[in-house]
mmCIF file with all atom_site columns, C-alpha atoms in Angstrom:
data_model
loop_
_atom_site.group_PDB
_atom_site.id
_atom_site.type_symbol
_atom_site.label_atom_id
_atom_site.label_alt_id
_atom_site.label_comp_id
_atom_site.label_asym_id
_atom_site.label_entity_id
_atom_site.label_seq_id
_atom_site.pdbx_PDB_ins_code
_atom_site.Cartn_x
_atom_site.Cartn_y
_atom_site.Cartn_z
_atom_site.occupancy
_atom_site.B_iso_or_equiv
_atom_site.pdbx_formal_charge
_atom_site.auth_seq_id
_atom_site.auth_comp_id
_atom_site.auth_asym_id
_atom_site.auth_atom_id
_atom_site.pdbx_PDB_model_num
ATOM 1   C CA . MET A 1 1   ? 126.275 33.862 143.268 1.00 0.00 ? 26  MET A CA 1
ATOM 2   C CA . ALA A 1 2   ? 128.985 34.116 141.142 1.00 0.00 ? 27  ALA A CA 1
ATOM 3   C CA . LYS A 1 3   ? 132.287 35.468 142.805 1.00 0.00 ? 28  LYS A CA 1
ATOM 4   C CA . PHE A 1 4   ? 134.548 38.414 141.339 1.00 0.00 ? 29  PHE A CA 1
ATOM 5   C CA . LYS A 1 5   ? 138.096 39.494 141.731 1.00 0.00 ? 30  LYS A CA 1
ATOM 6   C CA . PRO A 1 6   ? 137.638 43.281 141.307 1.00 0.00 ? 31  PRO A CA 1
ATOM 7   C CA . PRO A 1 7   ? 140.713 45.154 141.061 1.00 0.00 ? 32  PRO A CA 1
ATOM 8   C CA . LYS A 1 8   ? 142.836 46.332 143.848 1.00 0.00 ? 33  LYS A CA 1
ATOM 9   C CA . SER A 1 9   ? 143.197 50.220 143.070 1.00 0.00 ? 34  SER A CA 1
ATOM 10  C CA . GLU A 1 10  ? 140.136 52.139 144.880 1.00 0.00 ? 35  GLU A CA 1
ATOM 11  C CA . LYS A 1 11  ? 139.455 54.084 141.815 1.00 0.00 ? 36  LYS A CA 1
ATOM 12  C CA . GLU A 1 12  ? 139.435 50.929 139.410 1.00 0.00 ? 37  GLU A CA 1
ATOM 13  C CA . ARG A 1 13  ? 137.313 49.161 141.434 1.00 0.00 ? 38  ARG A CA 1
ATOM 14  C CA . ARG A 1 14  ? 134.193 51.953 141.665 1.00 0.00 ? 39  ARG A CA 1
ATOM 15  C CA . ALA A 1 15  ? 134.633 52.094 138.001 1.00 0.00 ? 40  ALA A CA 1
ATOM 16  C CA . TRP A 1 16  ? 134.501 48.318 137.992 1.00 0.00 ? 41  TRP A CA 1
ATOM 17  C CA . ILE A 1 17  ? 131.212 48.395 140.089 1.00 0.00 ? 42  ILE A CA 1
ATOM 18  C CA . LYS A 1 18  ? 129.700 50.908 138.207 1.00 0.00 ? 43  LYS A CA 1
ATOM 19  C CA . SER A 1 19  ? 130.194 48.719 135.111 1.00 0.00 ? 44  SER A CA 1
ATOM 20  C CA . GLN A 1 20  ? 128.787 45.608 136.711 1.00 0.00 ? 45  GLN A CA 1
ATOM 21  C CA . LYS A 1 21  ? 125.815 47.666 137.948 1.00 0.00 ? 46  LYS A CA 1
ATOM 22  C CA . ALA A 1 22  ? 125.218 48.722 134.023 1.00 0.00 ? 47  ALA A CA 1
ATOM 23  C CA . LYS A 1 23  ? 125.053 45.393 133.410 1.00 0.00 ? 48  LYS A CA 1
ATOM 24  C CA . ARG A 1 24  ? 122.324 44.661 136.114 1.00 0.00 ? 49  ARG A CA 1
ATOM 25  C CA . VAL A 1 25  ? 125.052 43.182 138.217 1.00 0.00 ? 50  VAL A CA 1
ATOM 26  C CA . ARG A 1 26  ? 125.105 44.026 141.718 1.00 0.00 ? 51  ARG A CA 1
ATOM 27  C CA . ALA A 1 27  ? 128.572 43.553 143.284 1.00 0.00 ? 52  ALA A CA 1
ATOM 28  C CA . PHE A 1 28  ? 129.264 43.599 146.678 1.00 0.00 ? 53  PHE A CA 1
ATOM 29  C CA . LYS A 1 29  ? 132.038 42.436 149.709 1.00 0.00 ? 54  LYS A CA 1
ATOM 30  C CA . GLY A 1 30  ? 130.658 39.877 151.625 1.00 0.00 ? 55  GLY A CA 1
ATOM 31  C CA . ARG A 1 31  ? 132.155 37.474 154.372 1.00 0.00 ? 56  ARG A CA 1
ATOM 32  C CA . TYR A 1 32  ? 133.987 35.485 152.106 1.00 0.00 ? 57  TYR A CA 1
ATOM 33  C CA . GLY A 1 33  ? 135.354 38.120 149.327 1.00 0.00 ? 58  GLY A CA 1
ATOM 34  C CA . TRP A 1 34  ? 133.665 39.893 146.591 1.00 0.00 ? 59  TRP A CA 1
ATOM 35  C CA . ALA A 1 35  ? 130.528 38.010 144.891 1.00 0.00 ? 60  ALA A CA 1
ATOM 36  C CA . GLY A 1 36  ? 127.760 39.332 142.155 1.00 0.00 ? 61  GLY A CA 1
ATOM 37  C CA . SER A 1 37  ? 124.265 38.491 142.055 1.00 0.00 ? 62  SER A CA 1
ATOM 38  C CA . ALA A 1 38  ? 120.892 39.963 139.533 1.00 0.00 ? 63  ALA A CA 1
ATOM 39  C CA . ALA A 1 39  ? 120.089 43.025 140.306 1.00 0.00 ? 64  ALA A CA 1
ATOM 40  C CA . PRO A 1 40  ? 116.777 44.101 141.224 1.00 0.00 ? 65  PRO A CA 1
ATOM 41  C CA . ILE A 1 41  ? 114.419 46.348 139.116 1.00 0.00 ? 66  ILE A CA 1
ATOM 42  C CA . PRO A 1 42  ? 114.525 49.326 140.354 1.00 0.00 ? 67  PRO A CA 1
ATOM 43  C CA . LYS A 1 43  ? 111.199 51.314 141.003 1.00 0.00 ? 68  LYS A CA 1
ATOM 44  C CA . ASN A 1 44  ? 111.982 54.031 138.805 1.00 0.00 ? 69  ASN A CA 1
ATOM 45  C CA . PRO A 1 45  ? 114.213 52.701 136.414 1.00 0.00 ? 70  PRO A CA 1
ATOM 46  C CA . GLN A 1 46  ? 114.228 56.377 134.351 1.00 0.00 ? 71  GLN A CA 1
ATOM 47  C CA . THR A 1 47  ? 114.260 55.102 130.796 1.00 0.00 ? 72  THR A CA 1
ATOM 48  C CA . ALA A 1 48  ? 113.982 57.143 127.859 1.00 0.00 ? 73  ALA A CA 1
ATOM 49  C CA . PRO A 1 49  ? 110.368 56.968 127.461 1.00 0.00 ? 74  PRO A CA 1
ATOM 50  C CA . GLN A 1 50  ? 109.815 58.050 131.234 1.00 0.00 ? 75  GLN A CA 1
ATOM 51  C CA . GLN A 1 51  ? 112.035 60.816 130.867 1.00 0.00 ? 76  GLN A CA 1
ATOM 52  C CA . ASP A 1 52  ? 110.605 61.895 127.570 1.00 0.00 ? 77  ASP A CA 1
ATOM 53  C CA . HIS A 1 53  ? 107.012 61.787 129.360 1.00 0.00 ? 78  HIS A CA 1
ATOM 54  C CA . ARG A 1 54  ? 108.241 63.789 132.116 1.00 0.00 ? 79  ARG A CA 1
ATOM 55  C CA . ARG A 1 55  ? 109.670 66.384 129.655 1.00 0.00 ? 80  ARG A CA 1
ATOM 56  C CA . ASN A 1 56  ? 106.112 66.337 127.989 1.00 0.00 ? 81  ASN A CA 1
ATOM 57  C CA . VAL A 1 57  ? 103.747 66.817 130.461 1.00 0.00 ? 82  VAL A CA 1
ATOM 58  C CA . PRO A 1 58  ? 105.213 70.418 131.918 1.00 0.00 ? 83  PRO A CA 1
ATOM 59  C CA . ALA A 1 59  ? 105.533 71.662 128.140 1.00 0.00 ? 84  ALA A CA 1
ATOM 60  C CA . VAL A 1 60  ? 101.932 70.979 127.323 1.00 0.00 ? 85  VAL A CA 1
ATOM 61  C CA . THR A 1 61  ? 100.343 72.570 130.422 1.00 0.00 ? 86  THR A CA 1
ATOM 62  C CA . ARG A 1 62  ? 102.437 75.626 129.844 1.00 0.00 ? 87  ARG A CA 1
ATOM 63  C CA . ARG A 1 63  ? 101.205 75.464 126.628 1.00 0.00 ? 88  ARG A CA 1
ATOM 64  C CA . TRP A 1 64  ? 97.356  75.691 128.023 1.00 0.00 ? 89  TRP A CA 1
ATOM 65  C CA . SER A 1 65  ? 98.126  79.460 128.952 1.00 0.00 ? 90  SER A CA 1
ATOM 66  C CA . THR A 1 66  ? 98.956  80.396 125.467 1.00 0.00 ? 91  THR A CA 1
ATOM 67  C CA . LEU A 1 67  ? 95.135  79.554 124.116 1.00 0.00 ? 92  LEU A CA 1
ATOM 68  C CA . THR A 1 68  ? 92.972  82.160 123.301 1.00 0.00 ? 93  THR A CA 1
ATOM 69  C CA . LEU A 1 69  ? 89.767  82.604 125.239 1.00 0.00 ? 94  LEU A CA 1
ATOM 70  C CA . ASN A 1 70  ? 87.443  81.089 122.273 1.00 0.00 ? 95  ASN A CA 1
ATOM 71  C CA . GLN A 1 71  ? 89.951  77.998 122.133 1.00 0.00 ? 96  GLN A CA 1
ATOM 72  C CA . CYS A 1 72  ? 89.619  77.669 126.169 1.00 0.00 ? 97  CYS A CA 1
ATOM 73  C CA . ALA A 1 73  ? 85.942  77.945 125.278 1.00 0.00 ? 98  ALA A CA 1
ATOM 74  C CA . ALA A 1 74  ? 85.928  75.089 122.270 1.00 0.00 ? 99  ALA A CA 1
ATOM 75  C CA . TRP A 1 75  ? 87.783  73.157 124.952 1.00 0.00 ? 100 TRP A CA 1
ATOM 76  C CA . ARG A 1 76  ? 85.351  73.415 127.939 1.00 0.00 ? 101 ARG A CA 1
ATOM 77  C CA . SER A 1 77  ? 82.305  72.664 125.212 1.00 0.00 ? 102 SER A CA 1
ATOM 78  C CA . LEU A 1 78  ? 83.865  69.305 124.307 1.00 0.00 ? 103 LEU A CA 1
ATOM 79  C CA . ALA A 1 79  ? 84.800  68.489 127.972 1.00 0.00 ? 104 ALA A CA 1
ATOM 80  C CA . ALA A 1 80  ? 81.244  69.098 129.040 1.00 0.00 ? 105 ALA A CA 1
ATOM 81  C CA . ASN A 1 81  ? 79.688  65.716 127.886 1.00 0.00 ? 106 ASN A CA 1
ATOM 82  C CA . THR A 1 82  ? 82.659  63.904 127.134 1.00 0.00 ? 107 THR A CA 1
ATOM 83  C CA . TYR A 1 83  ? 84.091  60.345 128.926 1.00 0.00 ? 108 TYR A CA 1
ATOM 84  C CA . PHE A 1 84  ? 87.851  60.046 128.393 1.00 0.00 ? 109 PHE A CA 1
ATOM 85  C CA . ILE A 1 85  ? 89.117  56.442 128.135 1.00 0.00 ? 110 ILE A CA 1
ATOM 86  C CA . THR A 1 86  ? 92.337  55.882 130.135 1.00 0.00 ? 111 THR A CA 1
ATOM 87  C CA . GLU A 1 87  ? 94.817  53.510 129.090 1.00 0.00 ? 112 GLU A CA 1
ATOM 88  C CA . THR A 1 88  ? 93.385  50.663 131.286 1.00 0.00 ? 113 THR A CA 1
ATOM 89  C CA . GLY A 1 89  ? 90.021  51.048 129.941 1.00 0.00 ? 114 GLY A CA 1
ATOM 90  C CA . GLU A 1 90  ? 88.980  53.335 132.682 1.00 0.00 ? 115 GLU A CA 1
ATOM 91  C CA . ARG A 1 91  ? 86.061  55.852 131.730 1.00 0.00 ? 116 ARG A CA 1
ATOM 92  C CA . VAL A 1 92  ? 86.797  59.268 133.472 1.00 0.00 ? 117 VAL A CA 1
ATOM 93  C CA . ARG A 1 93  ? 85.582  62.781 133.524 1.00 0.00 ? 118 ARG A CA 1
ATOM 94  C CA . ARG A 1 94  ? 87.891  65.633 132.771 1.00 0.00 ? 119 ARG A CA 1
ATOM 95  C CA . ASN A 1 95  ? 87.354  69.310 132.785 1.00 0.00 ? 120 ASN A CA 1
ATOM 96  C CA . CYS A 1 96  ? 88.746  71.215 129.977 1.00 0.00 ? 121 CYS A CA 1
ATOM 97  C CA . TYR A 1 97  ? 92.217  71.900 130.868 1.00 0.00 ? 122 TYR A CA 1
ATOM 98  C CA . GLN A 1 98  ? 92.591  68.265 132.261 1.00 0.00 ? 123 GLN A CA 1
ATOM 99  C CA . LEU A 1 99  ? 91.501  66.865 128.642 1.00 0.00 ? 124 LEU A CA 1
ATOM 100 C CA . PHE A 1 100 ? 93.682  69.356 126.672 1.00 0.00 ? 125 PHE A CA 1
ATOM 101 C CA . VAL A 1 101 ? 96.732  68.279 129.070 1.00 0.00 ? 126 VAL A CA 1
ATOM 102 C CA . ARG A 1 102 ? 95.673  64.166 129.080 1.00 0.00 ? 127 ARG A CA 1
ATOM 103 C CA . LEU A 1 103 ? 94.961  64.120 125.058 1.00 0.00 ? 128 LEU A CA 1
ATOM 104 C CA . ASN A 1 104 ? 98.225  66.545 124.049 1.00 0.00 ? 129 ASN A CA 1
ATOM 105 C CA . VAL A 1 105 ? 100.311 64.628 126.460 1.00 0.00 ? 130 VAL A CA 1
ATOM 106 C CA . ARG A 1 106 ? 99.134  61.151 124.654 1.00 0.00 ? 131 ARG A CA 1
ATOM 107 C CA . ARG A 1 107 ? 99.764  62.647 121.539 1.00 0.00 ? 132 ARG A CA 1
ATOM 108 C CA . ALA A 1 108 ? 103.496 63.929 122.298 1.00 0.00 ? 133 ALA A CA 1
ATOM 109 C CA . ASP A 1 109 ? 104.457 60.599 123.815 1.00 0.00 ? 134 ASP A CA 1
ATOM 110 C CA . LEU A 1 110 ? 103.447 58.978 120.716 1.00 0.00 ? 135 LEU A CA 1
ATOM 111 C CA . GLY A 1 111 ? 105.536 61.244 118.620 1.00 0.00 ? 136 GLY A CA 1
ATOM 112 C CA . LEU A 1 112 ? 102.315 62.742 116.803 1.00 0.00 ? 137 LEU A CA 1
ATOM 113 C CA . PRO A 1 113 ? 101.543 66.852 116.449 1.00 0.00 ? 138 PRO A CA 1
ATOM 114 C CA . GLN A 1 114 ? 99.857  68.345 119.363 1.00 0.00 ? 139 GLN A CA 1
ATOM 115 C CA . PHE A 1 115 ? 96.223  70.344 119.249 1.00 0.00 ? 140 PHE A CA 1
ATOM 116 C CA . SER A 1 116 ? 95.380  74.073 120.423 1.00 0.00 ? 141 SER A CA 1
ATOM 117 C CA . ASP A 1 117 ? 91.728  73.764 118.751 1.00 0.00 ? 142 ASP A CA 1
ATOM 118 C CA . PRO A 1 118 ? 89.903  70.705 119.929 1.00 0.00 ? 143 PRO A CA 1
ATOM 119 C CA . PRO A 1 119 ? 89.709  67.633 117.750 1.00 0.00 ? 144 PRO A CA 1
ATOM 120 C CA . ALA A 1 120 ? 86.145  65.988 117.280 1.00 0.00 ? 145 ALA A CA 1
ATOM 121 C CA . LYS A 1 121 ? 85.387  63.475 119.485 1.00 0.00 ? 146 LYS A CA 1
ATOM 122 C CA . ALA A 1 122 ? 86.298  60.240 117.830 1.00 0.00 ? 147 ALA A CA 1
ATOM 123 C CA . VAL A 1 123 ? 83.240  57.955 117.481 1.00 0.00 ? 148 VAL A CA 1
ATOM 124 C CA . PHE A 1 124 ? 84.927  54.205 117.370 1.00 0.00 ? 149 PHE A CA 1
ATOM 125 C CA . SER A 1 125 ? 81.734  52.456 115.103 1.00 0.00 ? 150 SER A CA 1
ATOM 126 C CA . THR A 1 126 ? 83.573  49.256 114.826 1.00 0.00 ? 151 THR A CA 1
ATOM 127 C CA . ARG A 1 127 ? 85.767  47.112 117.341 1.00 0.00 ? 152 ARG A CA 1
ATOM 128 C CA . PRO A 1 128 ? 88.531  45.032 115.206 1.00 0.00 ? 153 PRO A CA 1
ATOM 129 C CA . VAL A 1 129 ? 89.400  41.775 116.500 1.00 0.00 ? 154 VAL A CA 1
ATOM 130 C CA . PHE A 1 130 ? 93.082  41.614 117.611 1.00 0.00 ? 155 PHE A CA 1
ATOM 131 C CA . GLU A 1 131 ? 94.578  38.070 117.874 1.00 0.00 ? 156 GLU A CA 1
ATOM 132 C CA . LEU A 1 132 ? 98.488  37.269 119.678 1.00 0.00 ? 157 LEU A CA 1
ATOM 133 C CA . ALA A 1 133 ? 99.938  34.153 117.889 1.00 0.00 ? 158 ALA A CA 1
ATOM 134 C CA . VAL A 1 134 ? 103.252 32.885 118.826 1.00 0.00 ? 159 VAL A CA 1
ATOM 135 C CA . SER A 1 135 ? 104.726 30.631 116.259 1.00 0.00 ? 160 SER A CA 1
ATOM 136 C CA . TYR A 1 136 ? 108.444 29.554 115.100 1.00 0.00 ? 161 TYR A CA 1
ATOM 137 C CA . VAL A 1 137 ? 110.401 30.911 112.150 1.00 0.00 ? 162 VAL A CA 1
ATOM 138 C CA . ALA A 1 138 ? 114.228 29.362 111.748 1.00 0.00 ? 163 ALA A CA 1
ATOM 139 C CA . GLY A 1 139 ? 114.034 27.834 115.294 1.00 0.00 ? 164 GLY A CA 1
ATOM 140 C CA . ARG A 1 140 ? 112.878 31.212 116.541 1.00 0.00 ? 165 ARG A CA 1
ATOM 141 C CA . PRO A 1 141 ? 109.903 32.377 118.415 1.00 0.00 ? 166 PRO A CA 1
ATOM 142 C CA . ALA A 1 142 ? 107.782 34.852 116.098 1.00 0.00 ? 167 ALA A CA 1
ATOM 143 C CA . ILE A 1 143 ? 104.730 36.812 117.446 1.00 0.00 ? 168 ILE A CA 1
ATOM 144 C CA . TYR A 1 144 ? 102.232 38.481 115.249 1.00 0.00 ? 169 TYR A CA 1
ATOM 145 C CA . LEU A 1 145 ? 99.256  40.361 115.926 1.00 0.00 ? 170 LEU A CA 1
ATOM 146 C CA . ARG A 1 146 ? 96.488  39.782 113.753 1.00 0.00 ? 171 ARG A CA 1
ATOM 147 C CA . VAL A 1 147 ? 93.788  42.660 113.204 1.00 0.00 ? 172 VAL A CA 1
ATOM 148 C CA . HIS A 1 148 ? 90.486  41.163 111.867 1.00 0.00 ? 173 HIS A CA 1
ATOM 149 C CA . GLY A 1 149 ? 87.898  44.557 110.940 1.00 0.00 ? 174 GLY A CA 1
ATOM 150 C CA . SER A 1 150 ? 88.774  47.992 110.236 1.00 0.00 ? 175 SER A CA 1
ATOM 151 C CA . THR A 1 151 ? 90.619  50.317 112.734 1.00 0.00 ? 176 THR A CA 1
ATOM 152 C CA . ALA A 1 152 ? 91.348  53.525 113.141 1.00 0.00 ? 177 ALA A CA 1
ATOM 153 C CA . GLN A 1 153 ? 93.975  55.935 112.585 1.00 0.00 ? 178 GLN A CA 1
ATOM 154 C CA . TYR A 1 154 ? 96.522  54.020 114.649 1.00 0.00 ? 179 TYR A CA 1
ATOM 155 C CA . ILE A 1 155 ? 97.415  51.136 116.726 1.00 0.00 ? 180 ILE A CA 1
ATOM 156 C CA . VAL A 1 156 ? 98.840  51.506 119.983 1.00 0.00 ? 181 VAL A CA 1
ATOM 157 C CA . VAL A 1 157 ? 100.667 48.576 121.190 1.00 0.00 ? 182 VAL A CA 1
ATOM 158 C CA . GLN A 1 158 ? 101.777 48.177 124.961 1.00 0.00 ? 183 GLN A CA 1
ATOM 159 C CA . ALA A 1 159 ? 103.715 44.876 126.106 1.00 0.00 ? 184 ALA A CA 1
ATOM 160 C CA . ALA A 1 160 ? 104.765 43.478 129.434 1.00 0.00 ? 185 ALA A CA 1
ATOM 161 C CA . ARG A 1 161 ? 107.680 41.625 130.211 1.00 0.00 ? 186 ARG A CA 1
ATOM 162 C CA . PRO A 1 162 ? 107.506 37.838 129.728 1.00 0.00 ? 187 PRO A CA 1
ATOM 163 C CA . THR A 1 163 ? 105.898 36.017 132.774 1.00 0.00 ? 188 THR A CA 1
ATOM 164 C CA . SER A 1 164 ? 105.200 32.592 133.901 1.00 0.00 ? 189 SER A CA 1
ATOM 165 C CA . SER A 1 165 ? 102.771 30.802 131.934 1.00 0.00 ? 190 SER A CA 1
ATOM 166 C CA . GLY A 1 166 ? 100.462 30.532 135.508 1.00 0.00 ? 191 GLY A CA 1
ATOM 167 C CA . VAL A 1 167 ? 100.462 34.437 135.862 1.00 0.00 ? 192 VAL A CA 1
ATOM 168 C CA . ARG A 1 168 ? 97.045  35.465 135.134 1.00 0.00 ? 193 ARG A CA 1
ATOM 169 C CA . VAL A 1 169 ? 96.748  39.026 136.018 1.00 0.00 ? 194 VAL A CA 1
ATOM 170 C CA . VAL A 1 170 ? 99.462  41.580 134.685 1.00 0.00 ? 195 VAL A CA 1
ATOM 171 C CA . GLN A 1 171 ? 99.323  45.243 135.489 1.00 0.00 ? 196 GLN A CA 1
ATOM 172 C CA . HIS A 1 172 ? 102.195 47.040 134.109 1.00 0.00 ? 197 HIS A CA 1
ATOM 173 C CA . PHE A 1 173 ? 102.326 47.503 129.863 1.00 0.00 ? 198 PHE A CA 1
ATOM 174 C CA . PRO A 1 174 ? 104.607 50.021 128.457 1.00 0.00 ? 199 PRO A CA 1
ATOM 175 C CA . PHE A 1 175 ? 104.290 51.442 125.239 1.00 0.00 ? 200 PHE A CA 1
ATOM 176 C CA . LEU A 1 176 ? 106.093 49.260 122.721 1.00 0.00 ? 201 LEU A CA 1
ATOM 177 C CA . VAL A 1 177 ? 105.232 50.446 119.024 1.00 0.00 ? 202 VAL A CA 1
ATOM 178 C CA . LEU A 1 178 ? 102.556 52.597 117.219 1.00 0.00 ? 203 LEU A CA 1
ATOM 179 C CA . LEU A 1 179 ? 101.356 50.564 114.181 1.00 0.00 ? 204 LEU A CA 1
ATOM 180 C CA . ALA A 1 180 ? 99.451  51.816 111.252 1.00 0.00 ? 205 ALA A CA 1
ATOM 181 C CA . ALA A 1 181 ? 96.353  49.775 109.837 1.00 0.00 ? 206 ALA A CA 1
ATOM 182 C CA . PRO A 1 182 ? 97.427  46.368 108.798 1.00 0.00 ? 207 PRO A CA 1
ATOM 183 C CA . ALA A 1 183 ? 97.468  46.111 104.487 1.00 0.00 ? 208 ALA A CA 1
ATOM 184 C CA . ASP A 1 184 ? 97.232  42.193 105.375 1.00 0.00 ? 209 ASP A CA 1
ATOM 185 C CA . GLY A 1 185 ? 95.343  42.237 108.370 1.00 0.00 ? 210 GLY A CA 1
ATOM 186 C CA . THR A 1 186 ? 98.867  40.903 110.120 1.00 0.00 ? 211 THR A CA 1
ATOM 187 C CA . HIS A 1 187 ? 101.650 42.854 112.185 1.00 0.00 ? 212 HIS A CA 1
ATOM 188 C CA . ASP A 1 188 ? 105.091 41.404 113.003 1.00 0.00 ? 213 ASP A CA 1
ATOM 189 C CA . LEU A 1 189 ? 105.751 42.071 116.590 1.00 0.00 ? 214 LEU A CA 1
ATOM 190 C CA . THR A 1 190 ? 109.095 39.842 117.203 1.00 0.00 ? 215 THR A CA 1
ATOM 191 C CA . GLU A 1 191 ? 111.577 42.664 116.336 1.00 0.00 ? 216 GLU A CA 1
ATOM 192 C CA . PRO A 1 192 ? 110.706 45.542 119.138 1.00 0.00 ? 217 PRO A CA 1
ATOM 193 C CA . PHE A 1 193 ? 109.395 43.183 121.518 1.00 0.00 ? 218 PHE A CA 1
ATOM 194 C CA . VAL A 1 194 ? 112.569 41.273 121.600 1.00 0.00 ? 219 VAL A CA 1
ATOM 195 C CA . ALA A 1 195 ? 114.739 44.424 121.246 1.00 0.00 ? 220 ALA A CA 1
ATOM 196 C CA . ARG A 1 196 ? 112.587 45.526 124.762 1.00 0.00 ? 221 ARG A CA 1
ATOM 197 C CA . TYR A 1 197 ? 112.702 42.229 126.842 1.00 0.00 ? 222 TYR A CA 1
ATOM 198 C CA . GLY A 1 198 ? 114.919 39.472 124.755 1.00 0.00 ? 223 GLY A CA 1
ATOM 199 C CA . VAL A 1 199 ? 114.036 36.083 123.281 1.00 0.00 ? 224 VAL A CA 1
ATOM 200 C CA . PRO A 1 200 ? 111.248 34.610 125.543 1.00 0.00 ? 225 PRO A CA 1
ATOM 201 C CA . LYS A 1 201 ? 111.529 31.465 126.491 1.00 0.00 ? 226 LYS A CA 1
ATOM 202 C CA . VAL A 1 202 ? 109.583 28.332 126.107 1.00 0.00 ? 227 VAL A CA 1
ATOM 203 C CA . GLY A 1 203 ? 106.956 27.967 128.705 1.00 0.00 ? 228 GLY A CA 1
ATOM 204 C CA . GLN A 1 204 ? 106.600 31.688 129.139 1.00 0.00 ? 229 GLN A CA 1
ATOM 205 C CA . ALA A 1 205 ? 103.873 33.949 128.429 1.00 0.00 ? 230 ALA A CA 1
ATOM 206 C CA . VAL A 1 206 ? 103.755 37.018 126.454 1.00 0.00 ? 231 VAL A CA 1
ATOM 207 C CA . TRP A 1 207 ? 101.405 39.863 127.382 1.00 0.00 ? 232 TRP A CA 1
ATOM 208 C CA . PHE A 1 208 ? 99.935  42.803 125.130 1.00 0.00 ? 233 PHE A CA 1
ATOM 209 C CA . ARG A 1 209 ? 97.764  45.557 125.915 1.00 0.00 ? 234 ARG A CA 1
ATOM 210 C CA . VAL A 1 210 ? 96.362  46.723 122.369 1.00 0.00 ? 235 VAL A CA 1
ATOM 211 C CA . PHE A 1 211 ? 93.716  49.653 121.366 1.00 0.00 ? 236 PHE A CA 1
ATOM 212 C CA . GLN A 1 212 ? 92.705  51.803 118.604 1.00 0.00 ? 237 GLN A CA 1
ATOM 213 C CA . HIS A 1 213 ? 94.221  55.640 118.539 1.00 0.00 ? 238 HIS A CA 1
ATOM 214 C CA . THR A 1 214 ? 92.315  58.675 116.770 1.00 0.00 ? 239 THR A CA 1
ATOM 215 C CA . ASP A 1 215 ? 93.750  62.372 117.251 1.00 0.00 ? 240 ASP A CA 1
ATOM 216 C CA . GLY A 1 216 ? 94.295  61.589 121.039 1.00 0.00 ? 241 GLY A CA 1
ATOM 217 C CA . TRP A 1 217 ? 91.139  59.599 121.848 1.00 0.00 ? 242 TRP A CA 1
ATOM 218 C CA . ILE A 1 218 ? 91.189  55.451 121.840 1.00 0.00 ? 243 ILE A CA 1
ATOM 219 C CA . ASP A 1 219 ? 88.887  53.080 122.501 1.00 0.00 ? 244 ASP A CA 1
ATOM 220 C CA . VAL A 1 220 ? 88.962  50.465 125.375 1.00 0.00 ? 245 VAL A CA 1
ATOM 221 C CA . PRO A 1 221 ? 91.813  48.286 125.503 1.00 0.00 ? 246 PRO A CA 1
ATOM 222 C CA . GLN A 1 222 ? 92.075  44.715 124.847 1.00 0.00 ? 247 GLN A CA 1
ATOM 223 C CA . VAL A 1 223 ? 94.690  42.863 126.650 1.00 0.00 ? 248 VAL A CA 1
ATOM 224 C CA . LEU A 1 224 ? 96.041  39.656 124.844 1.00 0.00 ? 249 LEU A CA 1
ATOM 225 C CA . ARG A 1 225 ? 97.952  36.953 126.368 1.00 0.00 ? 250 ARG A CA 1
ATOM 226 C CA . ALA A 1 226 ? 99.867  34.181 124.300 1.00 0.00 ? 251 ALA A CA 1
ATOM 227 C CA . ARG A 1 227 ? 101.778 30.883 125.565 1.00 0.00 ? 252 ARG A CA 1
ATOM 228 C CA . VAL A 1 228 ? 105.375 30.219 124.203 1.00 0.00 ? 253 VAL A CA 1
ATOM 229 C CA . LEU A 1 229 ? 105.483 26.499 123.112 1.00 0.00 ? 254 LEU A CA 1
ATOM 230 C CA . SER A 1 230 ? 108.127 24.557 122.095 1.00 0.00 ? 255 SER A CA 1
ATOM 231 C CA . ALA A 1 231 ? 109.006 24.451 118.439 1.00 0.00 ? 256 ALA A CA 1
ATOM 232 C CA . PRO A 1 232 ? 108.061 21.629 116.245 1.00 0.00 ? 257 PRO A CA 1
ATOM 233 C CA . ALA A 1 233 ? 110.259 18.754 115.636 1.00 0.00 ? 258 ALA A CA 1
#
């Protein structure tokens, strides 16, 4: 726990506390003076992707009322015998309205165009094999996603915060990047991962959740894990 010497002015002190909070440091006055500790991760950090998603949901739901009767009937027909795959791999039933909202919100969150007429149900006839590898380039960890086999329109990559290598289950996978099919079978994920979480440390494990995406439909996600080893001598 670090000690601080804040400004004497009340106005300047409030601005200083706010600036420390922006650095994820909780500044407070204790028994022996001002001190600071690492701020806990808030339950609702209100990140930009969170805010975008919250704007997309009402925008998509309002569009349902603009559909024609024929379009609503087409969505009803599609939903009648369709299972919807969630990002966690769960197969669930949706009615026509729920299916319209979930497919279009998923598309909106990825920055892709939305549908008024229902898209054909995607059939993922082949399931590629995804492999995660961590190597070193110029002394820094580099994260690669290797793809074996053909893929659909897009590959959606989600990434969890680096964990201790002893962790065996991770639940929270925020969206990281949307990829097209790789030309050489390999995608370098180092830059987007480091931009979000920083450089992973030796001994930590990195976790990714990967799935194919076609017109709002996804296949069953694959969870990948790789440990960051020491740099070769």
